[in-house]
């Protein structure tokens, strides 16, 4: 049996005719940059997320960048975030000349450890960017309390968490804004690059709409310096089609997670721990194991795909050398980088495939 880490073609087959029709309508309208298909999608996704405003942008990375711009983060400012995330979380901070200040993560949830944040706050701290990693929300209550006490902003990096919730509230509504990615491999992916900012603040929504179109407030008049962060009409049309299915796809992933968990109980494999107030969307099903690299090799020999998110924490990346961090600064993030392994969890997998993957993992430990 062959089980790839992700098979987007299997999913495409289930909604192909609708997507092709929707794309063709955009082609007929020739309205490719923003336009009615994007406006329609923004309305639907705002309702889905339970947010007052949703602004389509060019990628998840640009969602983070434009949110920081709207909050007027400038050179010299400090923004607190996790070192155990995709590069763009910290890259967006650094691109504005601000300084990413890292805080270690929890070994169980892989998310930022809120109890370590307050000691890192200085006069220069302007915002916190928690990441809802692998589809599970970071614990938001302690973070929004800290932010309120110190009058700083919270931007949720919800790129991996569309539809995930905490205490019954969907991600993207806890902070000042929420940033989503529609990169093709995300739980809701488009046919290229795309992203979204959600917010319940009218002032931020207005600012972000202006910033995503160069800062233009009326045709060829500019109040602020923005950029081209527009979402394409074709992406809006595809996303409206796929949004109808995202809950059922997320539910399938959760069922796969339950099945994996049951096979891994009482084994050397530590399954992902989901906090009791969270509903995860399992963007990844990520376990921690000793001998990670040997296990990954064994799985590949058995035609099973797996992936390491992420092999190197951000504080040790060459591009952030000037921040002055060193090995040992964030022991939990560093340890996770050596132990995490993500297994196939995409919705179209059959339970036979999940069982085959899980049993092959256990076989590795029987043989070693
Ligand atoms: C995917 C991702 C991003 C960036 O999104 P793009 O659409 O690829 O620019 C940012 N943060 C996290 C945590 C992500 O997983």
PDB file of N, CA and C and ligand atoms in Angstrom, residues 59-62 64 85-86 88-89 131 133 157 159-160 180-183 186 193-194 283 310, ligand 1:
ATOM      1  N   UNK A  59      -1.625  36.386   0.253  1.00  0.00           N
ATOM      2  CA  UNK A  59      -1.059  35.162   0.847  1.00  0.00           C
ATOM      3  C   UNK A  59      -1.188  35.259   2.360  1.00  0.00           C
ATOM      4  N   UNK A  60      -0.888  34.170   3.026  1.00  0.00           N
ATOM      5  CA  UNK A  60      -0.868  34.191   4.488  1.00  0.00           C
ATOM      6  C   UNK A  60       0.258  35.075   4.999  1.00  0.00           C
ATOM      7  N   UNK A  61       1.390  35.032   4.311  1.00  0.00           N
ATOM      8  CA  UNK A  61       2.522  35.886   4.713  1.00  0.00           C
ATOM      9  C   UNK A  61       2.136  37.356   4.611  1.00  0.00           C
ATOM     10  N   UNK A  62       1.450  37.714   3.517  1.00  0.00           N
ATOM     11  CA  UNK A  62       1.027  39.106   3.348  1.00  0.00           C
ATOM     12  C   UNK A  62      -0.085  39.480   4.336  1.00  0.00           C
ATOM     13  N   UNK A  64      -0.122  38.554   7.414  1.00  0.00           N
ATOM     14  CA  UNK A  64       0.643  38.943   8.610  1.00  0.00           C
ATOM     15  C   UNK A  64       1.275  40.321   8.421  1.00  0.00           C
ATOM     16  N   UNK A  85       7.585  27.513  14.372  1.00  0.00           N
ATOM     17  CA  UNK A  85       6.522  27.864  13.427  1.00  0.00           C
ATOM     18  C   UNK A  85       7.125  27.966  12.043  1.00  0.00           C
ATOM     19  N   UNK A  86       6.256  28.184  11.053  1.00  0.00           N
ATOM     20  CA  UNK A  86       6.733  28.456   9.704  1.00  0.00           C
ATOM     21  C   UNK A  86       7.420  29.820   9.683  1.00  0.00           C
ATOM     22  N   UNK A  88       7.367  32.507   7.945  1.00  0.00           N
ATOM     23  CA  UNK A  88       6.683  33.782   7.683  1.00  0.00           C
ATOM     24  C   UNK A  88       6.214  34.496   8.946  1.00  0.00           C
ATOM     25  N   UNK A  89       5.929  33.744  10.013  1.00  0.00           N
ATOM     26  CA  UNK A  89       5.466  34.368  11.251  1.00  0.00           C
ATOM     27  C   UNK A  89       6.478  35.418  11.720  1.00  0.00           C
ATOM     28  N   UNK A 131       0.779  31.456  17.292  1.00  0.00           N
ATOM     29  CA  UNK A 131       0.484  30.637  16.105  1.00  0.00           C
ATOM     30  C   UNK A 131      -0.364  29.462  16.557  1.00  0.00           C
ATOM     31  N   UNK A 133      -0.668  26.240  15.901  1.00  0.00           N
ATOM     32  CA  UNK A 133       0.131  25.309  15.100  1.00  0.00           C
ATOM     33  C   UNK A 133      -0.568  23.972  14.861  1.00  0.00           C
ATOM     34  N   UNK A 157      -1.695  34.128  14.185  1.00  0.00           N
ATOM     35  CA  UNK A 157      -1.293  33.444  12.956  1.00  0.00           C
ATOM     36  C   UNK A 157      -2.125  32.165  12.894  1.00  0.00           C
ATOM     37  N   UNK A 159      -2.894  30.589  10.092  1.00  0.00           N
ATOM     38  CA  UNK A 159      -2.675  30.037   8.744  1.00  0.00           C
ATOM     39  C   UNK A 159      -3.010  28.547   8.676  1.00  0.00           C
ATOM     40  N   UNK A 160      -2.826  27.839   9.808  1.00  0.00           N
ATOM     41  CA  UNK A 160      -3.068  26.390   9.812  1.00  0.00           C
ATOM     42  C   UNK A 160      -4.362  26.041  10.535  1.00  0.00           C
ATOM     43  N   UNK A 180      -4.923  34.198   7.881  1.00  0.00           N
ATOM     44  CA  UNK A 180      -5.123  32.866   7.317  1.00  0.00           C
ATOM     45  C   UNK A 180      -4.380  32.738   5.992  1.00  0.00           C
ATOM     46  N   UNK A 181      -4.017  31.499   5.661  1.00  0.00           N
ATOM     47  CA  UNK A 181      -3.355  31.212   4.391  1.00  0.00           C
ATOM     48  C   UNK A 181      -4.207  30.235   3.586  1.00  0.00           C
ATOM     49  N   UNK A 182      -4.283  30.483   2.292  1.00  0.00           N
ATOM     50  CA  UNK A 182      -4.956  29.534   1.395  1.00  0.00           C
ATOM     51  C   UNK A 182      -3.956  28.864   0.462  1.00  0.00           C
ATOM     52  N   UNK A 183      -2.715  28.764   0.909  1.00  0.00           N
ATOM     53  CA  UNK A 183      -1.707  27.986   0.174  1.00  0.00           C
ATOM     54  C   UNK A 183      -2.319  26.610  -0.125  1.00  0.00           C
ATOM     55  N   UNK A 186      -2.940  23.879   2.536  1.00  0.00           N
ATOM     56  CA  UNK A 186      -3.644  24.168   3.788  1.00  0.00           C
ATOM     57  C   UNK A 186      -5.028  23.509   3.767  1.00  0.00           C
ATOM     58  N   UNK A 193      -1.598  31.222  -4.696  1.00  0.00           N
ATOM     59  CA  UNK A 193      -1.421  31.835  -3.384  1.00  0.00           C
ATOM     60  C   UNK A 193      -2.626  32.688  -3.025  1.00  0.00           C
ATOM     61  N   UNK A 194      -2.957  32.708  -1.747  1.00  0.00           N
ATOM     62  CA  UNK A 194      -4.050  33.542  -1.267  1.00  0.00           C
ATOM     63  C   UNK A 194      -4.022  33.590   0.246  1.00  0.00           C
ATOM     64  N   UNK A 283      -4.523  20.193  10.920  1.00  0.00           N
ATOM     65  CA  UNK A 283      -3.801  20.536   9.685  1.00  0.00           C
ATOM     66  C   UNK A 283      -2.664  19.539   9.487  1.00  0.00           C
ATOM     67  N   UNK A 310       8.990  21.394  12.324  1.00  0.00           N
ATOM     68  CA  UNK A 310       9.989  21.994  11.453  1.00  0.00           C
ATOM     69  C   UNK A 310      11.341  21.490  11.924  1.00  0.00           C
TER      70      UNK A 310
HETATM   71  C1  LIG B   1       1.452  28.668   5.564  1.00  0.00           C
HETATM   72  C2  LIG B   1       1.810  29.516   6.723  1.00  0.00           C
HETATM   73  C3  LIG B   1       2.072  30.884   6.615  1.00  0.00           C
HETATM   74  C4  LIG B   1       2.245  31.583   5.299  1.00  0.00           C
HETATM   75  O1  LIG B   1       1.231  31.453   4.412  1.00  0.00           O
HETATM   76  P1  LIG B   1       1.504  31.633   2.828  1.00  0.00           P
HETATM   77  O2  LIG B   1       0.132  31.691   2.278  1.00  0.00           O
HETATM   78  O3  LIG B   1       2.277  30.444   2.385  1.00  0.00           O
HETATM   79  O4  LIG B   1       2.255  32.899   2.641  1.00  0.00           O
HETATM   80  C5  LIG B   1       2.289  31.624   7.765  1.00  0.00           C
HETATM   81  N1  LIG B   1       2.283  31.042   8.975  1.00  0.00           N
HETATM   82  C6  LIG B   1       2.068  29.723   9.139  1.00  0.00           C
HETATM   83  C7  LIG B   1       2.045  29.152  10.507  1.00  0.00           C
HETATM   84  C8  LIG B   1       1.840  28.920   8.023  1.00  0.00           C
HETATM   85  O5  LIG B   1       1.644  27.613   8.187  1.00  0.00           O
END
